[in-house]
C-alpha cells in the first residue's frame, strides 16, 4: 500500500526561501552578538561608529546617519546617547539651524574601532569562512537581486554590486 505524500513544511517555495533567510540571519547574528557583547556594543552601534569613521574628521546629521544604517534604528537618539555616554561620539547643534543635530566620532571611538578590527574579521570568518570566494560572490549577487526591488531609490544598497 502506498503512503500519502508527505506535506511540505512550507506553504510555498517563497516561504521556504524567506524562512531560510530568517534562520540564517538568526544563526549568523548570534555569532556577531556574542563577539560584540565582549565590547559592550551592539551591531547597530558598531555600524554607526563605522559610518562616522568614514566621514571623520567631519560630522553628519543624525538623520543621515540613521538612513545609512544597515538596519533601521527605532530610537536613534537612545543609540547615540549610549555612545556619547561612553565618550565614543559627540553631538552638536549648528548655529545656523538649531533643529539639525550633527554627530561625529571621537578619538576614543576610533580607538575602539581599531581594537575591534581583528575580532570583527574573525567573526565574519566564523560566519562565512567555510564558503569559497565563488560561492560568496554568488551569494552577494543573489541577495542583491532579492533586496533590489525593496530598496529606496536613494539607498546606497540599491546600487551596490
Coordinates of C-alpha atoms in Angstrom, one line a residue:
X1 CA 0.0 0.0 0.0
X2 CA 1.3 3.5 -0.9
X3 CA 1.7 6.0 1.8
X4 CA 0.4 9.5 1.3
X5 CA 3.0 12.0 0.1
X6 CA 4.3 14.0 3.0
X7 CA 3.1 17.5 3.2
X8 CA 5.8 20.1 2.9
X9 CA 6.6 22.2 6.0
X10 CA 6.2 25.3 3.8
X11 CA 3.3 26.8 2.0
X12 CA 5.4 27.9 -0.9
X13 CA 8.9 28.0 -2.3
X14 CA 8.9 31.7 -1.5
X15 CA 8.1 31.0 2.2
X16 CA 10.8 28.3 2.4
X17 CA 13.3 30.8 0.9
X18 CA 12.2 33.6 3.3
X19 CA 12.3 31.4 6.4
X20 CA 15.7 30.0 5.3
X21 CA 17.0 33.6 5.1
X22 CA 15.5 34.4 8.5
X23 CA 17.0 31.3 10.1
X24 CA 20.4 32.0 8.5
X25 CA 20.3 35.6 9.8
X26 CA 19.5 34.3 13.3
X27 CA 22.4 31.8 13.3
X28 CA 24.9 34.4 11.9
X29 CA 23.6 37.1 14.2
X30 CA 24.1 35.0 17.3
X31 CA 27.9 34.8 16.5
X32 CA 28.0 38.6 15.9
X33 CA 26.1 39.3 19.1
X34 CA 28.5 37.1 21.1
X35 CA 31.5 39.0 19.7
X36 CA 30.1 42.5 20.2
X37 CA 29.0 41.7 23.8
X38 CA 32.7 41.3 24.7
X39 CA 33.0 45.0 23.9
X40 CA 29.6 46.1 25.4
X41 CA 28.4 47.1 22.0
X42 CA 25.5 46.3 19.7
X43 CA 25.8 45.7 15.9
X44 CA 23.9 48.9 15.3
X45 CA 26.3 50.9 17.5
X46 CA 29.2 49.4 15.7
X47 CA 27.6 50.2 12.3
X48 CA 27.1 53.8 13.5
X49 CA 30.7 54.1 14.5
X50 CA 31.9 52.8 11.2
X51 CA 29.8 55.2 9.3
X52 CA 31.1 58.1 11.4
X53 CA 34.6 56.9 10.9
X54 CA 34.1 57.2 7.2
X55 CA 33.3 60.9 7.4
X56 CA 35.8 61.7 10.2
X57 CA 37.1 64.3 11.0
X58 CA 33.8 65.9 9.9
X59 CA 30.3 65.1 11.2
X60 CA 27.0 64.2 9.7
X61 CA 23.4 64.9 10.7
X62 CA 21.8 62.2 12.9
X63 CA 19.1 61.8 10.3
X64 CA 21.6 61.0 7.6
X65 CA 23.4 58.5 9.9
X66 CA 20.0 56.8 10.6
X67 CA 19.3 56.5 6.9
X68 CA 22.7 54.8 6.2
X69 CA 22.5 52.1 8.9
X70 CA 22.2 48.6 7.6
X71 CA 19.1 48.0 9.6
X72 CA 16.8 50.8 10.8
X73 CA 17.3 52.0 14.4
X74 CA 13.9 52.6 16.0
X75 CA 15.4 55.1 18.5
X76 CA 18.4 56.8 17.1
X77 CA 18.6 59.3 20.0
X78 CA 18.9 56.5 22.6
X79 CA 21.5 54.7 20.5
X80 CA 23.6 57.9 20.3
X81 CA 23.0 58.7 24.0
X82 CA 24.7 55.4 24.9
X83 CA 27.6 56.0 22.6
X84 CA 28.0 59.6 23.8
X85 CA 27.9 58.4 27.5
X86 CA 30.9 56.1 26.7
X87 CA 32.8 59.0 25.0
X88 CA 32.7 57.3 21.6
X89 CA 30.7 60.1 19.8
X90 CA 30.0 63.8 20.2
X91 CA 26.9 65.7 19.2
X92 CA 26.5 69.4 18.4
X93 CA 23.8 71.7 17.1
X94 CA 24.7 74.1 14.3
X95 CA 24.1 77.7 15.0
X96 CA 22.6 78.2 11.5
X97 CA 20.0 75.5 12.1
X98 CA 19.4 74.5 15.7
X99 CA 17.0 71.7 14.7
X100 CA 19.8 69.7 13.0
X101 CA 22.0 67.7 15.3
X102 CA 25.4 66.7 13.9
X103 CA 27.3 63.7 15.2
X104 CA 30.9 62.7 14.9
X105 CA 33.2 60.0 16.2
X106 CA 35.7 60.8 19.0
X107 CA 39.3 59.6 19.4
X108 CA 38.0 57.0 21.8
X109 CA 35.5 55.8 19.2
X110 CA 38.3 55.5 16.7
X111 CA 40.4 53.6 19.2
X112 CA 37.6 51.2 19.9
X113 CA 37.1 50.5 16.1
X114 CA 40.8 49.8 15.8
X115 CA 40.6 47.4 18.7
X116 CA 37.6 45.6 17.1
X117 CA 39.2 45.1 13.6
X118 CA 40.6 41.6 14.3
X119 CA 37.5 40.4 16.3
X120 CA 35.1 41.5 13.5
X121 CA 37.3 39.9 10.8
X122 CA 37.4 36.7 12.8
X123 CA 33.6 36.8 13.4
X124 CA 33.0 37.2 9.6
X125 CA 35.3 34.3 9.0
X126 CA 33.4 32.1 11.6
X127 CA 30.2 33.1 9.9
X128 CA 31.1 32.6 6.2
X129 CA 34.7 31.4 6.0
X130 CA 33.6 27.9 5.0
X131 CA 32.3 29.3 1.7
X132 CA 34.5 29.6 -1.4
X133 CA 35.1 33.0 -3.0
X134 CA 33.0 32.0 -5.9
X135 CA 30.1 31.0 -3.6
X136 CA 30.4 34.2 -1.6
X137 CA 30.2 36.3 -4.8
X138 CA 27.2 34.3 -6.0
X139 CA 25.6 34.8 -2.6
X140 CA 26.1 38.5 -2.7
X141 CA 24.6 38.7 -6.2
X142 CA 21.6 36.7 -5.2
X143 CA 21.0 38.7 -2.1
X144 CA 21.3 41.9 -4.1
X145 CA 18.7 40.6 -6.6
X146 CA 16.3 39.7 -3.7
X147 CA 16.7 43.1 -2.0
X148 CA 16.9 45.4 -5.0
X149 CA 13.1 46.0 -5.7
X150 CA 12.6 46.7 -2.0
X151 CA 15.3 49.3 -1.5
X152 CA 14.6 53.0 -1.6
X153 CA 15.8 54.8 -4.8
X154 CA 18.4 56.8 -2.9
X155 CA 19.7 53.8 -0.8
X156 CA 23.4 53.1 -1.2
X157 CA 22.5 49.4 -1.0
X158 CA 20.3 49.7 -4.1
X159 CA 23.3 50.5 -6.3
X160 CA 25.8 48.1 -4.7
X161 CA 27.1 45.2 -6.7

